[in-house]
Short mmCIF file of C-alpha atoms and ligand atoms in Angstrom, two decimals:
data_model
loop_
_atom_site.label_atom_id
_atom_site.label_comp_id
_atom_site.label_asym_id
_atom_site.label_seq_id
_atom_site.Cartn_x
_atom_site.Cartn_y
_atom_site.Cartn_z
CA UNK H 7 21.94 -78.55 -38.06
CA UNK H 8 19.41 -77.76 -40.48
CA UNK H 9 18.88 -75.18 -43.71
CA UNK H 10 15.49 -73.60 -43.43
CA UNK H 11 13.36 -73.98 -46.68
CA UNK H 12 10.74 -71.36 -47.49
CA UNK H 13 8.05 -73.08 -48.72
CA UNK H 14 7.08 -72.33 -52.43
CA UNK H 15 4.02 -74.04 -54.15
CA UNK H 16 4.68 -75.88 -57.41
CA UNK H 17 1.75 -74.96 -58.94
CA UNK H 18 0.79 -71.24 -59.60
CA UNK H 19 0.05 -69.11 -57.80
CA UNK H 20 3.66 -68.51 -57.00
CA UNK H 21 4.66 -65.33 -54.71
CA UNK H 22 4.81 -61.95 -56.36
CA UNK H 23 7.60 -59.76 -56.09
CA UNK H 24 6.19 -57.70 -53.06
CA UNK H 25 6.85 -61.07 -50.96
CA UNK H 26 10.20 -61.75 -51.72
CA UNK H 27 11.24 -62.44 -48.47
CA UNK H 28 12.60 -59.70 -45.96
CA UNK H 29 15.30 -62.76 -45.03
CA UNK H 30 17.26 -61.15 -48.00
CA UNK H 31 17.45 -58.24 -46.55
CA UNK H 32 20.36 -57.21 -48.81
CA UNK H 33 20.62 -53.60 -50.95
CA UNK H 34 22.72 -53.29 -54.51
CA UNK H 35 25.48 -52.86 -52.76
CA UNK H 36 26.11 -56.36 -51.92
CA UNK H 37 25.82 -57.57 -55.20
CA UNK H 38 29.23 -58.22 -56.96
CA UNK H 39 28.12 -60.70 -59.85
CA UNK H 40 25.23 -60.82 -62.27
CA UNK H 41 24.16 -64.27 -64.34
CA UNK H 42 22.07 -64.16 -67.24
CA UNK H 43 20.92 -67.98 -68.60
CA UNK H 44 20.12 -68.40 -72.64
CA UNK H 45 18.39 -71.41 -72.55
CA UNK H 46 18.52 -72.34 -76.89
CA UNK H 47 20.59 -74.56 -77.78
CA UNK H 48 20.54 -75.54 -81.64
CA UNK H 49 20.34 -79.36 -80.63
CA UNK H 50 20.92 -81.16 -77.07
CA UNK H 51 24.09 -83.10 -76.41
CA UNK H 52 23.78 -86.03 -74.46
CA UNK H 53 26.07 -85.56 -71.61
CA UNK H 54 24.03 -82.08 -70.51
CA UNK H 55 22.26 -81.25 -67.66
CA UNK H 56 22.23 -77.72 -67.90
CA UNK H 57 18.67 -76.33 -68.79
CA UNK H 58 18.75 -75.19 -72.22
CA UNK H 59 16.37 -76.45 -75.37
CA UNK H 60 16.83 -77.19 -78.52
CA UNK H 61 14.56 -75.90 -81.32
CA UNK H 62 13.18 -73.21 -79.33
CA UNK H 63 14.26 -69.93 -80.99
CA UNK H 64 10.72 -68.74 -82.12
CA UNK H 65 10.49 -68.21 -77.91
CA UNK H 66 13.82 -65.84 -77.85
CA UNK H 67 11.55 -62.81 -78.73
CA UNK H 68 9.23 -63.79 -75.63
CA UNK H 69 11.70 -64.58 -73.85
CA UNK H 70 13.96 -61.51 -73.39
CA UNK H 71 10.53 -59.20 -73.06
CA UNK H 72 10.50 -62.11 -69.65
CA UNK H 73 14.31 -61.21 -69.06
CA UNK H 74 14.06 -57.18 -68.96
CA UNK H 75 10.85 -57.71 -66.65
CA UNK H 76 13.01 -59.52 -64.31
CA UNK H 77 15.57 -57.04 -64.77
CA UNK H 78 13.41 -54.10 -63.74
CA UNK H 79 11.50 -55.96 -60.83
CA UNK H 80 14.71 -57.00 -59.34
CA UNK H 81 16.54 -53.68 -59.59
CA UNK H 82 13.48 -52.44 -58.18
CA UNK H 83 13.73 -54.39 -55.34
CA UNK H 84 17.43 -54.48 -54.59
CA UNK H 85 18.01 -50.61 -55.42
CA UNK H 86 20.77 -50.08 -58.11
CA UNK H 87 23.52 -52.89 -58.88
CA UNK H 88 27.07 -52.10 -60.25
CA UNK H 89 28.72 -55.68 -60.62
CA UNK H 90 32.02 -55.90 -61.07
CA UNK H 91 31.67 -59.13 -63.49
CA UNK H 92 28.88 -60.39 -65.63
CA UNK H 93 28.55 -63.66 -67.27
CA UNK H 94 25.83 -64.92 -69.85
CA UNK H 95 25.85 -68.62 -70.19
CA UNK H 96 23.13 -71.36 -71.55
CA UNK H 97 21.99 -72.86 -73.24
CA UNK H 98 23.64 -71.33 -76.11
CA UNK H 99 23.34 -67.30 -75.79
CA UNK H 100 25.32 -66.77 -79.43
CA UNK H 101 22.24 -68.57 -81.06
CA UNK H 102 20.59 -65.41 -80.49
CA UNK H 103 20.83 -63.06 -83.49
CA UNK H 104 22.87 -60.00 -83.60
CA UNK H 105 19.95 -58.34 -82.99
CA UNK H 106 18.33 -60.12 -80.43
CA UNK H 107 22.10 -59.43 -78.82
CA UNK H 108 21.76 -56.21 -79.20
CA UNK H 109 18.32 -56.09 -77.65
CA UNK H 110 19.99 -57.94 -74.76
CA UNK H 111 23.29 -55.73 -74.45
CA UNK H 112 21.03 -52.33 -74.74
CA UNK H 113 18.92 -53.98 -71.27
CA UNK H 114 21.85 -54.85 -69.71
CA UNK H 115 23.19 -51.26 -70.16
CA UNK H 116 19.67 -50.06 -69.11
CA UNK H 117 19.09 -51.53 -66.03
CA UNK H 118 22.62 -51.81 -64.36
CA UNK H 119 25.61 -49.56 -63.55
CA UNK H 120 27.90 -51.28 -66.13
CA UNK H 121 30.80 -48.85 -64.84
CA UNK H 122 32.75 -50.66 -62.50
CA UNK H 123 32.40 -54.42 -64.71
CA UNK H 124 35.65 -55.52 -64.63
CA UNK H 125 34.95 -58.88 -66.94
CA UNK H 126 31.78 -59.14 -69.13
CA UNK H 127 31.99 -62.63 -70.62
CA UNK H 128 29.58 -64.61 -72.64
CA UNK H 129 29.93 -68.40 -73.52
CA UNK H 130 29.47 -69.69 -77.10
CA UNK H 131 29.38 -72.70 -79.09
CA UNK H 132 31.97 -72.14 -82.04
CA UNK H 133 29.74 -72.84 -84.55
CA UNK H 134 26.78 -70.29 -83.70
CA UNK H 135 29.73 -67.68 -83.60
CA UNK H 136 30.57 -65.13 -86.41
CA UNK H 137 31.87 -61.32 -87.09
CA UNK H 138 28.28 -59.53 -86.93
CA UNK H 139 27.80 -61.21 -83.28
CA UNK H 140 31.66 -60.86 -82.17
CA UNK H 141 30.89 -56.93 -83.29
CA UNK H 142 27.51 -56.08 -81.36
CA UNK H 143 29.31 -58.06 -77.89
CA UNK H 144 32.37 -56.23 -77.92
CA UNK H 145 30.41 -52.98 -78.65
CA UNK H 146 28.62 -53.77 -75.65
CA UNK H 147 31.59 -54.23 -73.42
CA UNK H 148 32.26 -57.90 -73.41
CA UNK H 149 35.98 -58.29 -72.87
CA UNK H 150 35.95 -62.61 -72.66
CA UNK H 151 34.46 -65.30 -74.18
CA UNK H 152 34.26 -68.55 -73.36
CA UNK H 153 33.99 -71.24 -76.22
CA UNK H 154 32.74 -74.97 -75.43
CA UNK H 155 35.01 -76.83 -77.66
CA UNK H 156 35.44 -80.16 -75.55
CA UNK H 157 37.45 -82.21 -77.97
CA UNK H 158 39.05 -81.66 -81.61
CA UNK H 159 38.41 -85.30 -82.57
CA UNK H 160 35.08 -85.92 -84.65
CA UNK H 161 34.93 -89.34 -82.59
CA UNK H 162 34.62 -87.90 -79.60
CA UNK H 163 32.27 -85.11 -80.39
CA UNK H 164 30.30 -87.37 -81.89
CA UNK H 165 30.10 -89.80 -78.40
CA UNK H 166 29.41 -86.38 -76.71
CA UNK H 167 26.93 -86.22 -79.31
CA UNK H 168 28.16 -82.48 -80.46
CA UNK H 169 27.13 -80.57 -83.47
CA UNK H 170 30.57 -78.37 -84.19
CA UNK H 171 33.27 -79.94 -86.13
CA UNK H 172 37.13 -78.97 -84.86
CA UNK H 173 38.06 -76.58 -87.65
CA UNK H 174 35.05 -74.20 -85.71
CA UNK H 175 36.95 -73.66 -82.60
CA UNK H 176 39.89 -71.88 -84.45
CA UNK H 177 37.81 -70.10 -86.68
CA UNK H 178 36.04 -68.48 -83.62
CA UNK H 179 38.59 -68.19 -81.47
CA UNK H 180 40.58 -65.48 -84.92
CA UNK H 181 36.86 -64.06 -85.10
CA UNK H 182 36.97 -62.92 -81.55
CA UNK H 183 40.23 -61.21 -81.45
CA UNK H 184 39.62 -59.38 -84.82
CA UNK H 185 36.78 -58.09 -82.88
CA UNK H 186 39.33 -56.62 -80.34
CA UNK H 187 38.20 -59.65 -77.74
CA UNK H 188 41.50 -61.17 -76.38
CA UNK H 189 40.16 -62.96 -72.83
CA UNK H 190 38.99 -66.08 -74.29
CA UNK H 191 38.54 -69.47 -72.47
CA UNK H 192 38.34 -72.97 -74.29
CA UNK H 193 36.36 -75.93 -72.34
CA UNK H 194 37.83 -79.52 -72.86
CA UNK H 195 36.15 -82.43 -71.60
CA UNK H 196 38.23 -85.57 -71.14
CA UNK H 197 37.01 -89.16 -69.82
CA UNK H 198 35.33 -89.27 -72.86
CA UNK H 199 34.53 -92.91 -74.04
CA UNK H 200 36.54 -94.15 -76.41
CA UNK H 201 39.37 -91.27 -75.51
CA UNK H 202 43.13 -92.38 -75.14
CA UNK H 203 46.13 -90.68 -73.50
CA UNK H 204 47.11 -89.75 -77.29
CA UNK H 205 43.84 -88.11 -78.11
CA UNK H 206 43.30 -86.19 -74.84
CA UNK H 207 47.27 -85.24 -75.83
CA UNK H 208 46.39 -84.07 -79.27
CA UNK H 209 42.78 -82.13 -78.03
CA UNK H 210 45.96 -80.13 -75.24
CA UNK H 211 48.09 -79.54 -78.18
CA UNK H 212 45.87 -78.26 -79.95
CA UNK H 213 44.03 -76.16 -77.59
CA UNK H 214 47.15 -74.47 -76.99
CA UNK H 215 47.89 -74.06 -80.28
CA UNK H 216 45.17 -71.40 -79.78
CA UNK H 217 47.10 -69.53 -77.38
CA UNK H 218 43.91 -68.89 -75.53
CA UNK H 219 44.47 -66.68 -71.59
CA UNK H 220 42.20 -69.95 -70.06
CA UNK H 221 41.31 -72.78 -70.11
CA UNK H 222 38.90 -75.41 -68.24
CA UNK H 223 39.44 -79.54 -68.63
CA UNK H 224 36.35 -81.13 -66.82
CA UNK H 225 36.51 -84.81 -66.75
CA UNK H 226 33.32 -85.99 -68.11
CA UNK H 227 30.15 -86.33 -65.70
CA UNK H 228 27.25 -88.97 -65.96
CA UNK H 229 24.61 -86.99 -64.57
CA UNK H 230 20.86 -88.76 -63.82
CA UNK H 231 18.78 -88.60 -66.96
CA UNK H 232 20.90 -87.40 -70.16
CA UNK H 233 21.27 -89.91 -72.72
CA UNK H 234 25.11 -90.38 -71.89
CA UNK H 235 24.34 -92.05 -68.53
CA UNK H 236 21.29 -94.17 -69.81
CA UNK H 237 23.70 -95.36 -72.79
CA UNK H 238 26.56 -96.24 -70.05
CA UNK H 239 23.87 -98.18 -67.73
CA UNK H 240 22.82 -100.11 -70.78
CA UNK H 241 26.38 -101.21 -71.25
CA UNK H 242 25.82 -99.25 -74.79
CA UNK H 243 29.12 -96.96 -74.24
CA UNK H 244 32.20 -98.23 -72.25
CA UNK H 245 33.03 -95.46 -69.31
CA UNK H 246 36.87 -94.66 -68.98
CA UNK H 247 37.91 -96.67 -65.66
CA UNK H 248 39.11 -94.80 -62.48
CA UNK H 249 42.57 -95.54 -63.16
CA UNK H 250 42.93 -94.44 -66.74
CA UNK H 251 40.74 -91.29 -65.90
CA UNK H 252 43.45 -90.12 -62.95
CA UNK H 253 46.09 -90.78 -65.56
CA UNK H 254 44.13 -88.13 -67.73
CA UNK H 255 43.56 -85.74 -65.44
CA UNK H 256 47.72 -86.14 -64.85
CA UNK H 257 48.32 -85.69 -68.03
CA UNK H 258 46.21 -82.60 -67.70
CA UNK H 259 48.11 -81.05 -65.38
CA UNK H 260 51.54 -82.03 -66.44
CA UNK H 261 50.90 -80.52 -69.89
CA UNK H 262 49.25 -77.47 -68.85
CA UNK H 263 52.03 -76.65 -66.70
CA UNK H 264 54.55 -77.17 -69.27
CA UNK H 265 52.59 -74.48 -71.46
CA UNK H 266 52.68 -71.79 -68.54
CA UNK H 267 48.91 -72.04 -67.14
CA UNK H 268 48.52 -71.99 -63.91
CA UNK H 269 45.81 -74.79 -61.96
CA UNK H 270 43.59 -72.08 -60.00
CA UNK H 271 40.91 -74.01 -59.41
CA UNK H 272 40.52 -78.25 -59.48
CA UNK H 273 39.42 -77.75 -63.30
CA UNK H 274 40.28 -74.37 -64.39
CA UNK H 275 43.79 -73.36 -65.94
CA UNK H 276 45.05 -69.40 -66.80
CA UNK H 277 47.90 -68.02 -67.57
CA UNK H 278 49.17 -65.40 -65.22
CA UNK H 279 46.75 -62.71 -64.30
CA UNK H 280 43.75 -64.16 -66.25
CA UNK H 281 41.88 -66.61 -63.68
CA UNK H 282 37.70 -66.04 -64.39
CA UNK H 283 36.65 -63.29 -62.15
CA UNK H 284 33.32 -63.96 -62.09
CA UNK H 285 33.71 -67.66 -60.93
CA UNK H 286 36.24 -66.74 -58.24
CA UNK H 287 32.96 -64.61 -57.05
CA UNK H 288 31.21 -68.12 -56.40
CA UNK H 289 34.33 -70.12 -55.45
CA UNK H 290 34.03 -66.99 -52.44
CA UNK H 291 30.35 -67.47 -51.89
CA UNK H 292 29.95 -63.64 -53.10
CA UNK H 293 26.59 -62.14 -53.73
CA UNK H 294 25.39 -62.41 -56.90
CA UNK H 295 21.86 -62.09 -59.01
CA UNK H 296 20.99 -64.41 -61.47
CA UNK H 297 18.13 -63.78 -63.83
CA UNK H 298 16.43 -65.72 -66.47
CA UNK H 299 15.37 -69.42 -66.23
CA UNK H 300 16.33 -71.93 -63.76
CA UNK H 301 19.21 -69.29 -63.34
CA UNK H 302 20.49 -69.54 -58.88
CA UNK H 303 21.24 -66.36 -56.98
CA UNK H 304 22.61 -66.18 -54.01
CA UNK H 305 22.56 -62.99 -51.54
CA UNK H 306 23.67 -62.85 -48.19
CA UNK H 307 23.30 -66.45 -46.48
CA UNK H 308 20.10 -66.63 -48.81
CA UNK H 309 19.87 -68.74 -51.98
CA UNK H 310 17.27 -69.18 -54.27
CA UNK H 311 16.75 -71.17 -58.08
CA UNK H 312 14.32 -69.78 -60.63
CA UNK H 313 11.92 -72.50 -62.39
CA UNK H 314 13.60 -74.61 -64.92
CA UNK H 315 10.32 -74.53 -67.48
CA UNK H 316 10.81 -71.76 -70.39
CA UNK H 317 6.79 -71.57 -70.01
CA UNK H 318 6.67 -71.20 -66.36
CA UNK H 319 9.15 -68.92 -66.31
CA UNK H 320 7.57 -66.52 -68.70
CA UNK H 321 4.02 -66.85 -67.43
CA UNK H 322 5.02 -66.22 -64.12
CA UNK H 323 7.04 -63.02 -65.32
CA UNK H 324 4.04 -61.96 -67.08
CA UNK H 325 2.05 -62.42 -63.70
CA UNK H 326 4.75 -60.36 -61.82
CA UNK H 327 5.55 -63.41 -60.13
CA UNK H 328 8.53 -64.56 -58.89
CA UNK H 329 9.83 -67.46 -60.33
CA UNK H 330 10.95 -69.33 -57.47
CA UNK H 331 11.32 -72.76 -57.61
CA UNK H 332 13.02 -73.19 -54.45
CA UNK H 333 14.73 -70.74 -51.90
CA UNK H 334 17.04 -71.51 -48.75
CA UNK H 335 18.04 -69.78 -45.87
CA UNK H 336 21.38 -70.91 -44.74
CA UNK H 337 21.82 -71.96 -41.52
CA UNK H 338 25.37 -70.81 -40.27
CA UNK H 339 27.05 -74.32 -40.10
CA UNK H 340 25.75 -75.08 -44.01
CA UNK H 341 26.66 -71.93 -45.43
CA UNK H 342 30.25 -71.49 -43.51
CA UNK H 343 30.90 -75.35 -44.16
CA UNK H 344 30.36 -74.99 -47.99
CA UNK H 345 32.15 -71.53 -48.10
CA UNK H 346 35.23 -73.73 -46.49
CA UNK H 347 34.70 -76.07 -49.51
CA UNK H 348 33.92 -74.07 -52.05
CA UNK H 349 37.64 -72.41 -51.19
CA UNK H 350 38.86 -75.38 -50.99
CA UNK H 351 38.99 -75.99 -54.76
CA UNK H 352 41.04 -72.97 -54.78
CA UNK H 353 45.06 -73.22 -55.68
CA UNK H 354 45.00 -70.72 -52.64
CA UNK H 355 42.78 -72.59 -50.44
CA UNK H 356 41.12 -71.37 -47.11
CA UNK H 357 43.06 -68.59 -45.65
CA UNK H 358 42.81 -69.85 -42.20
CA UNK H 359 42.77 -66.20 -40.33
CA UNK H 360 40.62 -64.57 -42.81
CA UNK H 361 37.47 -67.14 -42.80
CA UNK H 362 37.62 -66.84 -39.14
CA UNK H 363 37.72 -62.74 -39.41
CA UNK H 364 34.57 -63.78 -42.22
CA UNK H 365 32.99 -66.02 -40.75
CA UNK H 366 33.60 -66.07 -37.09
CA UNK H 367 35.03 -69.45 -36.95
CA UNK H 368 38.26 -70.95 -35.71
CA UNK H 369 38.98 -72.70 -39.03
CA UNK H 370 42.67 -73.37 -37.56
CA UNK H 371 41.50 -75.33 -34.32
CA UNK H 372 38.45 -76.91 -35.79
CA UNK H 373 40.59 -78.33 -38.89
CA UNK H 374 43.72 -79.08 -37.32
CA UNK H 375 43.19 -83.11 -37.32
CA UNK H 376 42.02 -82.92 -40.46
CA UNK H 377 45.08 -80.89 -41.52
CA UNK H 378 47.57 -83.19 -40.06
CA UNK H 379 45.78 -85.99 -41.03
CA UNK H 380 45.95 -85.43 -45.11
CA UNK H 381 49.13 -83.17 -44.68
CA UNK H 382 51.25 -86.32 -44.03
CA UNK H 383 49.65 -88.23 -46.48
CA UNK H 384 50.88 -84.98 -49.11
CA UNK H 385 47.12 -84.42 -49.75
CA UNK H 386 48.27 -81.12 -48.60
CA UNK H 387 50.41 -78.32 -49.59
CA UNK H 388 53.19 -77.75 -46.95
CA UNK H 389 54.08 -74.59 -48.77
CA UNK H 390 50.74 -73.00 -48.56
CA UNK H 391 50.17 -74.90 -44.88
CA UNK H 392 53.27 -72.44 -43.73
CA UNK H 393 51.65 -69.23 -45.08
CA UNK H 394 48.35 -70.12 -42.70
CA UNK H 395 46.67 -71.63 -46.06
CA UNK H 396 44.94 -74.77 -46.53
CA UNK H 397 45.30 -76.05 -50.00
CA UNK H 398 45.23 -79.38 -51.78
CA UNK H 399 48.84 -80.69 -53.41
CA UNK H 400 47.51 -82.41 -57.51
CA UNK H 401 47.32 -85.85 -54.96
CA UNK H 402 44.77 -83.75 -52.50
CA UNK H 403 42.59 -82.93 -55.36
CA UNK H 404 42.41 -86.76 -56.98
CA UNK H 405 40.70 -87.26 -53.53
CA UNK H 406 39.31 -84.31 -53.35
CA UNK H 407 36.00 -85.44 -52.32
CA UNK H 408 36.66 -87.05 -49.26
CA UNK H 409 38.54 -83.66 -47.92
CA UNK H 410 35.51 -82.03 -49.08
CA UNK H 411 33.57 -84.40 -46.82
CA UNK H 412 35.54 -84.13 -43.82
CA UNK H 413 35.82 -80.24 -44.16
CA UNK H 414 32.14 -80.08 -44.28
CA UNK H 415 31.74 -82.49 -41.78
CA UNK H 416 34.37 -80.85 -38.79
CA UNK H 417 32.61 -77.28 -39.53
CA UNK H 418 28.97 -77.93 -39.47
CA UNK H 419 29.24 -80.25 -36.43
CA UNK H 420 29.52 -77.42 -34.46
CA UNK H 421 25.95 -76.58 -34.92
CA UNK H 422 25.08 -79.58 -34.89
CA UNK H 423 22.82 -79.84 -31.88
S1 SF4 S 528 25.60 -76.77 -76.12
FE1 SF4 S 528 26.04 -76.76 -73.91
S2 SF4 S 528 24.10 -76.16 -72.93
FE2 SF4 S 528 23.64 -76.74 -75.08
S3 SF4 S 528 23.05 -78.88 -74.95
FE3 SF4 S 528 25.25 -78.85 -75.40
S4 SF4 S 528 26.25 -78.90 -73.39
FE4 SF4 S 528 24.11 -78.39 -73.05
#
């Protein structure tokens, strides 16, 4: 089994948009989500991997002429796009002035069929929000934002090495509704060095003080090269141990239950009705564009990731180049065996009879074993198993990665030659 990679050259000249490859194949129509990455951040915090910059924001200018070039090249090639969500994420997009916003609401507007968006949300840091920004978004049509608070204990933020102080979350979180914006998500982070069971208590209570429609709780990640994982391999910064962490991410679930959210995915909570849209699109391997850089569309059984250099990027814009840094055509075992997993972090799971009817494949026979296997251990809801679902119980998803691995494992062997 094997993905095929189309070659790209990492040095310039990269492919211009008359060769983006026929492989995609797909019109508009397809497309259900659009991504837009802000890469400015106002500083860098040490636990990110995400491509955004810090000190930057003389390039925004430059940078959104880049964007709306995309914007137009890409409709040009797909034909018109009407998602039904749109999300703007960084980086930091609310370090972009109200009128740099603007600029990048009025494109937006411009170059896609903004009729049918169902959930237009932008993420902020709480201290680069305020009431002239709140005003231009929801103007524009964004109904959600998404605030990264992580913690409301100065210790912490300060391990995380983050440059809001608590009081900013609440302050953003009564700017937003005054603008009319009610949808609002708060990130937590917990595994945090140095966190107890009473903190991570206190940053729950208090997030829910906020009465916010979501919420996400990510335990913290050490990814390869950020500060945070070079502090932890110097023995500089003590990491939370397994145990204590599954305790957390217990308490998690025990308190977010109590307050009427609902666990819809491993690390996202709503309340009733207000799940994200737009990541349910990728949890169901939906087509989506992505524009801006190192921003990852995917379209089709084709994926592709746009450079992750803010100078590449533009130049290559400026060349009417694409910005390709890599680009993969699925072969059917990869893309049906992540589909299976990516559903798999559902509540809902993999509705056995309808990824066969998508994808062709007897998800019932080929995961039986591995159905009975975790079912008896309780990895597994029974409830769900009865309605033709597979779903993980809150013991299935503190394992969750070995179920991943077996999933992916039962449904690629099949093309495995
Ligand atoms: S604000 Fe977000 S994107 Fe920016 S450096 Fe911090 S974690 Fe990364």
């Amino acid at each position: 089994m094997s993905t095929r990679t189309i070659p790209l050259p990492h040095a310039p000249p990269l492919p211009d948009y008359r060769h983006w490859p026929t492989a995609l194949g797909s019109t508009g129509d397809s497309i259900q989500a659009l991504y837009i990455h802000i890469p400015f951040c106002t500083h860098k915090c040490d636990y990110c991997d995400f491509y955004s910059l810090a000190g930057h924001q003389d390039q925004v200018d430059g940078y959104l002429d880049a964007i709306e070039r995309q914007m137009q090249r890409e409709v040009d090639f797909f034909g018109p796009i009407a998602p039904s969500t749109i999300f703007i994420g960084g980086g930091t997009p609310t370090l972009l002035s109200p009128v740099q916003l603007q600029r990048l609401m009025e494109a937006i507007h411009r170059y896609c069929d903004t009729s049918r968006v169902e959930e237009f949300t932008v993420e902020s840091n709480p201290n680069t929000f305020d009431a002239d920004r709140a005003a231009v978004l929801a103007a524009a049509g964004v109904n959600r934002l998404s605030f990264g608070a992580q913690s409301f204990h100065l210790a912490e933020l300060a391990m995380l090495n983050r440059d809001h102080d608590p009081q900013s979350v609440g302050r953003a979180v009564r700017l937003a509704r005054n603008a009319g914006i009610g949808n609002l998500n708060i990130d937590l982070i917990y595994a945090v060095p140095g966190q107890t069971l009473g903190s991570l208590t206190d940053n729950l209570d208090r997030a829910l003080e906020l009465d916010t429609t979501h919420l996400s709780c990510y335990g913290l990640m050490y990814e390869p090269n950020t500060p945070m994982t070079a502090r932890a391999r110097r023995g500089l910064v003590q990491r939370v141990d397994e145990e204590l962490e599954l305790e957390m991410m217990r308490l998690v679930a025990e308190r977010l239950r109590q307050a009427g959210f609902k666990r819809y995915e491993i690390s996202n909570w709503a309340k009733t009705g207000w799940a994200c849209r737009h990541n349910l699109h990728y949890w169901n391997a939906s087509d989506h564009l992505a524009w801006g850089v190192s921003a990852a569309g995917h379209s089709g059984g084709v994926r592709w990731k746009y450079v992750s250099s803010l100078h590449r990027y533009c130049d290559a814009i400026k060349r009417a180049c694409l910005p390709l840094a890599e680009m993969e055509c699925l072969a059917p075992g990869i893309r049906w065996a992540e589909l299976a997993v990516l559903q798999l972090r559902l509540a809902d799971g993999i509705d056995l009879a309808g990824f066969e009817r998508r994808t062709g494949l007897p998800a019932a026979g080929m995961l039986s074993e591995i159905i009975n296997k975790y079912q008896s251990h309780g990895m597994l809801d029974t409830a769900a198993a009865s309605r033709g679902q597979m779903a993980l119980t809150d013991a299935g998803v503190a394992i969750s990665d070995s179920i991943f691995a077996d999933v992916f494992a039962a449904l690629g062997a099949r093309f495995t030659t």
